Short mmCIF file of C-alpha atoms in Angstrom, two decimals:
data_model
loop_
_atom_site.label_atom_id
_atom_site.label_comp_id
_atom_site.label_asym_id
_atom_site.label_seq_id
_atom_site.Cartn_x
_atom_site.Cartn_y
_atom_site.Cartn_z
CA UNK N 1 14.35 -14.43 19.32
CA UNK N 2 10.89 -13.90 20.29
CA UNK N 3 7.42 -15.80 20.79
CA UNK N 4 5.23 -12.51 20.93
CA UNK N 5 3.78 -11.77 17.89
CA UNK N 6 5.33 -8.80 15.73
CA UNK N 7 5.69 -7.13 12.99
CA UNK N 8 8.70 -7.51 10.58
CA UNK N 9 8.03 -6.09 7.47
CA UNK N 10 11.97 -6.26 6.73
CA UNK N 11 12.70 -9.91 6.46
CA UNK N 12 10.32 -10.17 3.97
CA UNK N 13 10.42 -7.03 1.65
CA UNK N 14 12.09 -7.11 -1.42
CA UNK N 15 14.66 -4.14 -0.61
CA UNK N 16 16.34 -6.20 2.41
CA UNK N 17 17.15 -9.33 0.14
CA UNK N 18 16.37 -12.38 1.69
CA UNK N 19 13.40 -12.51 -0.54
CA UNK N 20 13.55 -12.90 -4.26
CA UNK N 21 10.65 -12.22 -6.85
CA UNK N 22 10.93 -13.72 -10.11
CA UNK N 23 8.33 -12.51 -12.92
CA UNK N 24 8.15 -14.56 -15.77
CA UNK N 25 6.65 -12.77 -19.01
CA UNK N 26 3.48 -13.40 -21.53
CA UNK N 27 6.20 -14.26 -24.02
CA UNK N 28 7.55 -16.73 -21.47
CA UNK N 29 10.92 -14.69 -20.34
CA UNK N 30 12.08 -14.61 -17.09
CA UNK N 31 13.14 -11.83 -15.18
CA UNK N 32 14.13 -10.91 -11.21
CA UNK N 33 12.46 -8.42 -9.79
CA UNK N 34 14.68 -5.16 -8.55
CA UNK N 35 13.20 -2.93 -6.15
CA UNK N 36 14.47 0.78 -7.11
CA UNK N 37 16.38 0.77 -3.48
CA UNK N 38 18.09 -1.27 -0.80
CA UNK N 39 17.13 -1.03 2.81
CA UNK N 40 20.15 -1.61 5.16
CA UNK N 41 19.80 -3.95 8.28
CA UNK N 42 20.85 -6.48 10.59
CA UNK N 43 19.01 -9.78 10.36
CA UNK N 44 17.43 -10.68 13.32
CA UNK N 45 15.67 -14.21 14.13
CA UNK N 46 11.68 -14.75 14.92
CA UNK N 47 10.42 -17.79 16.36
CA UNK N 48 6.96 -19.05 15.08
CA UNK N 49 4.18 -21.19 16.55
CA UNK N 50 3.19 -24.08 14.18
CA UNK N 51 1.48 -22.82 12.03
CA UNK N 52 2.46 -19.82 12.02
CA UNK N 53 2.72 -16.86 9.94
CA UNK N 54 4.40 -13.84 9.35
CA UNK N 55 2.47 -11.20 6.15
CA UNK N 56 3.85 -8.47 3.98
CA UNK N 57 2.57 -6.76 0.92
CA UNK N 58 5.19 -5.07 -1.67
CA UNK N 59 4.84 -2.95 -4.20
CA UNK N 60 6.25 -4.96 -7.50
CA UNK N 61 4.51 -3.29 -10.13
CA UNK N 62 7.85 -0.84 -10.74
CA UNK N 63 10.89 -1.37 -9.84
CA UNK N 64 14.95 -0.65 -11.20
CA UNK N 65 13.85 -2.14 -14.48
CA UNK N 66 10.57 0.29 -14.75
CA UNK N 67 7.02 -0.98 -14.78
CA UNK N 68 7.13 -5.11 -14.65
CA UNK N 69 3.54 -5.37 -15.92
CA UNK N 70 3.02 -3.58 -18.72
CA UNK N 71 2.45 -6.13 -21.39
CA UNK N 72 -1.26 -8.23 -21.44
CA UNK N 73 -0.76 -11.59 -21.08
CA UNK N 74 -0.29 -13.98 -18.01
CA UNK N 75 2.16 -13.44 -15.61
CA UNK N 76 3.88 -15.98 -13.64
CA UNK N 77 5.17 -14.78 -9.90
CA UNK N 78 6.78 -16.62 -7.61
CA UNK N 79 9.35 -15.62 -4.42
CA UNK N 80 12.05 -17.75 -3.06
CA UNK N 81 13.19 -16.77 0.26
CA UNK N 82 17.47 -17.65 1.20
CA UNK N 83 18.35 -17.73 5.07
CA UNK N 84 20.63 -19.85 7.54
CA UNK N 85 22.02 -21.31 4.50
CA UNK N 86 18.84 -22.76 3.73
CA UNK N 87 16.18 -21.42 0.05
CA UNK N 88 12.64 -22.04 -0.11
CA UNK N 89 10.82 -21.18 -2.90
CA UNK N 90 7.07 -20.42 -2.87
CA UNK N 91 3.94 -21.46 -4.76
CA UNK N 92 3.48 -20.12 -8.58
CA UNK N 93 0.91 -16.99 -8.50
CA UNK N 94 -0.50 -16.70 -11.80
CA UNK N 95 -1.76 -13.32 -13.03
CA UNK N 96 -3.56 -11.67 -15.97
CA UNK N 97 -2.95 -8.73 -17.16
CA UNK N 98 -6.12 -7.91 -19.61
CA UNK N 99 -6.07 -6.03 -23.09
CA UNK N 100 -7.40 -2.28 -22.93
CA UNK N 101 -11.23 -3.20 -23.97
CA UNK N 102 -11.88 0.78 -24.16
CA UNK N 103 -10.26 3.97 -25.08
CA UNK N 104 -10.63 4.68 -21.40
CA UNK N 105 -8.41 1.72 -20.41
CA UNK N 106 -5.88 2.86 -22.82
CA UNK N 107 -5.85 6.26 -21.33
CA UNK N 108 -5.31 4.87 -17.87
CA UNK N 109 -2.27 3.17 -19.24
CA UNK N 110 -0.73 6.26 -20.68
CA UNK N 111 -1.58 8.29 -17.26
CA UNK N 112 0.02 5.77 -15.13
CA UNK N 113 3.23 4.09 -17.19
CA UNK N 114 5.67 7.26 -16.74
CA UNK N 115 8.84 7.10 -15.12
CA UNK N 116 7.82 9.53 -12.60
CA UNK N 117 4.71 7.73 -11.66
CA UNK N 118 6.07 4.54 -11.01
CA UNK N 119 8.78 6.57 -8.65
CA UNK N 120 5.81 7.99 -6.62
CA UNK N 121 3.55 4.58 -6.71
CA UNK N 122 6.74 2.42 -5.29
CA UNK N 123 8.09 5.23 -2.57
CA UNK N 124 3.84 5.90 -1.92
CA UNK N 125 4.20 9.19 -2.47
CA UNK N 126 7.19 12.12 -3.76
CA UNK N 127 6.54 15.61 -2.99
CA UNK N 128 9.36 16.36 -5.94
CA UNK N 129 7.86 14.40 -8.21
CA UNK N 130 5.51 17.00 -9.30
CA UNK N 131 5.15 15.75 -12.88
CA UNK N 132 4.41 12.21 -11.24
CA UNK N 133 2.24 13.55 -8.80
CA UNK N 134 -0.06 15.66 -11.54
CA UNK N 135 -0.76 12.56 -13.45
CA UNK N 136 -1.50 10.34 -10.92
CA UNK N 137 -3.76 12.92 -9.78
CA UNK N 138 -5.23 13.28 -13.19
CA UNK N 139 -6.18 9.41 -13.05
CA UNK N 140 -8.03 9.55 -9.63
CA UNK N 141 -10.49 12.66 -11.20
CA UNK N 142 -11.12 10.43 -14.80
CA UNK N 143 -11.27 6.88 -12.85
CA UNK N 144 -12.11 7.68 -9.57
CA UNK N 145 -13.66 4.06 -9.06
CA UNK N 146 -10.76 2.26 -9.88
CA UNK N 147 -8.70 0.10 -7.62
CA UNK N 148 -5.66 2.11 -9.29
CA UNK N 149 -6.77 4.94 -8.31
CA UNK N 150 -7.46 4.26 -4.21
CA UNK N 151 -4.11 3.17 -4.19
CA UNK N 152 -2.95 6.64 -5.70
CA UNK N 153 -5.58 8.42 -2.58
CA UNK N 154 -3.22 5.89 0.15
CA UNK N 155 0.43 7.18 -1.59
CA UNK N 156 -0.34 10.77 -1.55
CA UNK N 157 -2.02 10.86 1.98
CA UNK N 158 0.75 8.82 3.13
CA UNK N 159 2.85 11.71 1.18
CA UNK N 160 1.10 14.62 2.69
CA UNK N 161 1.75 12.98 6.37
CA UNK N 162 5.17 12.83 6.61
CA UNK N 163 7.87 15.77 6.47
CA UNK N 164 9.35 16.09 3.40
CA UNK N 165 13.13 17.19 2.77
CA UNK N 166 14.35 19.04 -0.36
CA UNK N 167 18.08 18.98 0.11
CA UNK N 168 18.56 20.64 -3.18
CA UNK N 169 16.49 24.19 -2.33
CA UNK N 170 17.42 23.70 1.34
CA UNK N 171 13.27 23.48 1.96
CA UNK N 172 11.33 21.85 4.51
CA UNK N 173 7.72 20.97 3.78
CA UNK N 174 6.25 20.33 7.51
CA UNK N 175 2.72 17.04 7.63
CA UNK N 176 -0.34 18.64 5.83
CA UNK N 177 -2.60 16.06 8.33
CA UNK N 178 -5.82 17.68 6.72
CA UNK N 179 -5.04 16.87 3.04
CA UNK N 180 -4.03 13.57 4.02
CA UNK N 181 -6.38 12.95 5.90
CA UNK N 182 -9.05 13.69 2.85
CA UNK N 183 -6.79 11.44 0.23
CA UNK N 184 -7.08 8.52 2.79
CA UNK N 185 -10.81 8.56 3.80
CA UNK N 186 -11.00 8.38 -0.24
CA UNK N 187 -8.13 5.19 -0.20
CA UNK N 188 -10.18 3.50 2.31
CA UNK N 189 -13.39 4.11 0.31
CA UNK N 190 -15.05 0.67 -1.52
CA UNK N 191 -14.84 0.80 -5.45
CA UNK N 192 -18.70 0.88 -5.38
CA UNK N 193 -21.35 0.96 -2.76
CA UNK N 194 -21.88 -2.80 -3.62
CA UNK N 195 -18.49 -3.77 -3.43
CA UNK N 196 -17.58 -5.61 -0.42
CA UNK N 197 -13.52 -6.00 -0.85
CA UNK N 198 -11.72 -2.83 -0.51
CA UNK N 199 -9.42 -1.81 -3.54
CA UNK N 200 -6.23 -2.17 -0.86
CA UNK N 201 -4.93 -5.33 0.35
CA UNK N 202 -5.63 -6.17 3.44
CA UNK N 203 -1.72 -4.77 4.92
CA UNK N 204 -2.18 -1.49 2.91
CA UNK N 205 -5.95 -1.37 4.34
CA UNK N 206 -4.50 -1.61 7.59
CA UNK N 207 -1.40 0.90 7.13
CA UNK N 208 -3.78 3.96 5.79
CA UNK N 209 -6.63 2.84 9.03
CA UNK N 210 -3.61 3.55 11.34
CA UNK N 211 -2.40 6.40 9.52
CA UNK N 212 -5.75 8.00 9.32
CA UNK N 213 -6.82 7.06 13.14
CA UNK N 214 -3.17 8.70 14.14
CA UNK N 215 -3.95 11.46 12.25
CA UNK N 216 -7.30 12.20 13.59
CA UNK N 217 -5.63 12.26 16.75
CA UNK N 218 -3.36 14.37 16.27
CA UNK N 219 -6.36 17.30 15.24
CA UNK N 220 -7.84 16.23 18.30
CA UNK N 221 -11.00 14.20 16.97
CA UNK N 222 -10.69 11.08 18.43
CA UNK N 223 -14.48 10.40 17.57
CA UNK N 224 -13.48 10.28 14.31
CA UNK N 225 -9.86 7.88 15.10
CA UNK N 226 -12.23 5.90 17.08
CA UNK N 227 -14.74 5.31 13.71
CA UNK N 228 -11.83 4.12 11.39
CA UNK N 229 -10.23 1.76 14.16
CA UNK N 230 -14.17 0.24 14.73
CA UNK N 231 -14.87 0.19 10.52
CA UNK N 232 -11.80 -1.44 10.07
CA UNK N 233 -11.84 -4.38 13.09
CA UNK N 234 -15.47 -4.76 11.37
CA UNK N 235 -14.39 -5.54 7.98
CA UNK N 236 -11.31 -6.99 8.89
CA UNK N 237 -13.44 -9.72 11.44
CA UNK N 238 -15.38 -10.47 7.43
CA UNK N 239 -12.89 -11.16 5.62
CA UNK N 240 -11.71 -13.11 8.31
CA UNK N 241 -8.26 -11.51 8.91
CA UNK N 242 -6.18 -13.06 11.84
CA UNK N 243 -7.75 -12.56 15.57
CA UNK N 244 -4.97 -10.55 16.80
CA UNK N 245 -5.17 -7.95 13.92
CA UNK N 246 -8.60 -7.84 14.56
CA UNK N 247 -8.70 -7.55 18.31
CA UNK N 248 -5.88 -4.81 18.17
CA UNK N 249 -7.97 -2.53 15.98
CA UNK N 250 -11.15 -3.13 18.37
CA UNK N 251 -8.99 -3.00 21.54
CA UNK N 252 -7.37 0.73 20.18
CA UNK N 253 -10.89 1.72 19.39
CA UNK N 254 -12.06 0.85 23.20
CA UNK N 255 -8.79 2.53 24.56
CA UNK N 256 -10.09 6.10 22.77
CA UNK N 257 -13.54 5.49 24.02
CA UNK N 258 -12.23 5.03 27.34
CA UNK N 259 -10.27 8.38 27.22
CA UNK N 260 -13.44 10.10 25.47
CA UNK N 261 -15.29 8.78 28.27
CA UNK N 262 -12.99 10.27 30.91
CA UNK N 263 -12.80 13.38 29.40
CA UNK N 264 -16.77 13.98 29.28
CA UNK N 265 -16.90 13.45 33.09
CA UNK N 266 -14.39 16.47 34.08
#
């Protein structure tokens, strides 16, 4: 048990099971959402204040049963969460899913709703994927504005970040931090220079900030670590995200400004 405030992603993502999604259809069928894998873990117990919360964003839009959403219609959503011998279930969340209006949107669809892709969307990012990878890649270049395609920019920098493991050709790929680096400057990017929302959730938004500020690091520009932790307090103070989030982004930001400080003076 704790009082300090932390992260679990784990008690509430899909893959641990405590929480349940349930997707019911345009043509009014109901169906559980099955995330392709299932993390293994010991439950653990978090105490909250009243009124308190605890946030996590998952990836639902493929899973075991392939892409969820492919149909237009609305979309019912809803999550019940089973713990200490006790259920809850949550609100309904209601979503559209529009017809293709153009021949554009109807090429999107065919880039995107492959087997492969929805592997590398869900696991955000598969270096083995290659097939998966190439069309994602082809939708960023035709809709480079589109929320769809910032999200593909945040799974393949998160991809080129990480070591990646072929077991099969007895390969190691060691972190490209430059090219991920340049797919999430273009994640974190706005859809337009008008927009004010970024494309990401706020969670995502803050995962590819971190990644990008540890990754700057890393090449030894903390100028540049220091810029994404400021931009992303900033926007995250507007849209009125929770004061700790906040003041942990602008407190890492003063802790690198501190060091480049020191390090001017000797």
């Amino acid at each position: 048990q704790t009082d300090a405030p932390l992260e679990v992603p784990d008690m509430l993502s899909p893959e641990l099971g405590m929480v349940e999604l349930f997707i019911r259809d345009p043509k009014g069928d109901l169906r559980i959402y099955r995330p392709l894998f299932r993390l293994c873990g010991a439950p653990h117990t978090v105490v909250l204040p009243p009124g308190g919360k605890l946030y996590e964003s998952a990836f639902v839009g493929y899973g075991a049963e392939g892409f969820y959403f492919q149909e237009p219609g609305e979309y019912q959503v809803w999550a019940a969460y089973g713990a200490g011998g006790k259920r809850i279930r949550s609100n309904v969340l209601r979503i559209r899913v529009a017809f293709p209006r153009t021949r554009e949107d109807e090429e999107l669809a065919l880039w995107t709703f492959g087997r492969d892709q929805g592997h590398v969307l869900y696991m955000r990012g598969a270096e083995h994927l290659r097939s998966g990878q190439d069309q994602l890649r082809e939708v960023t270049e035709r809709f480079p504005e589109t929320g769809l395609a910032r999200y593909i920019h945040f799974c393949l920098g998160n991809s080129q970040a990480r070591e990646f493991k072929d077991v099969i050709q007895g390969r190691v790929r060691t972190p490209r931090p430059e090219d991920a680096i340049r797919e999430l400057e273009k994640a974190r990017t706005f859809s337009s220079r008008w927009e004010r929302h970024s494309s990401l959730d706020n969670i995502t938004h803050g995962r590819a900030a971190n990644l990008l500020s540890d990754l700057y690091c890393q090449t030894d520009r903390a100028d540049q670590a220091q810029r994404v932790l400021e931009q992303t307090a900033r926007y995250f103070n507007r849209m009125e995200v929770k004061a700790e989030v906040v003041e942990d982004f602008q407190s890492r930001a003063a802790a690198i400004a501190a060091g480049r400080e020191q390090d001017a003076r000797r």
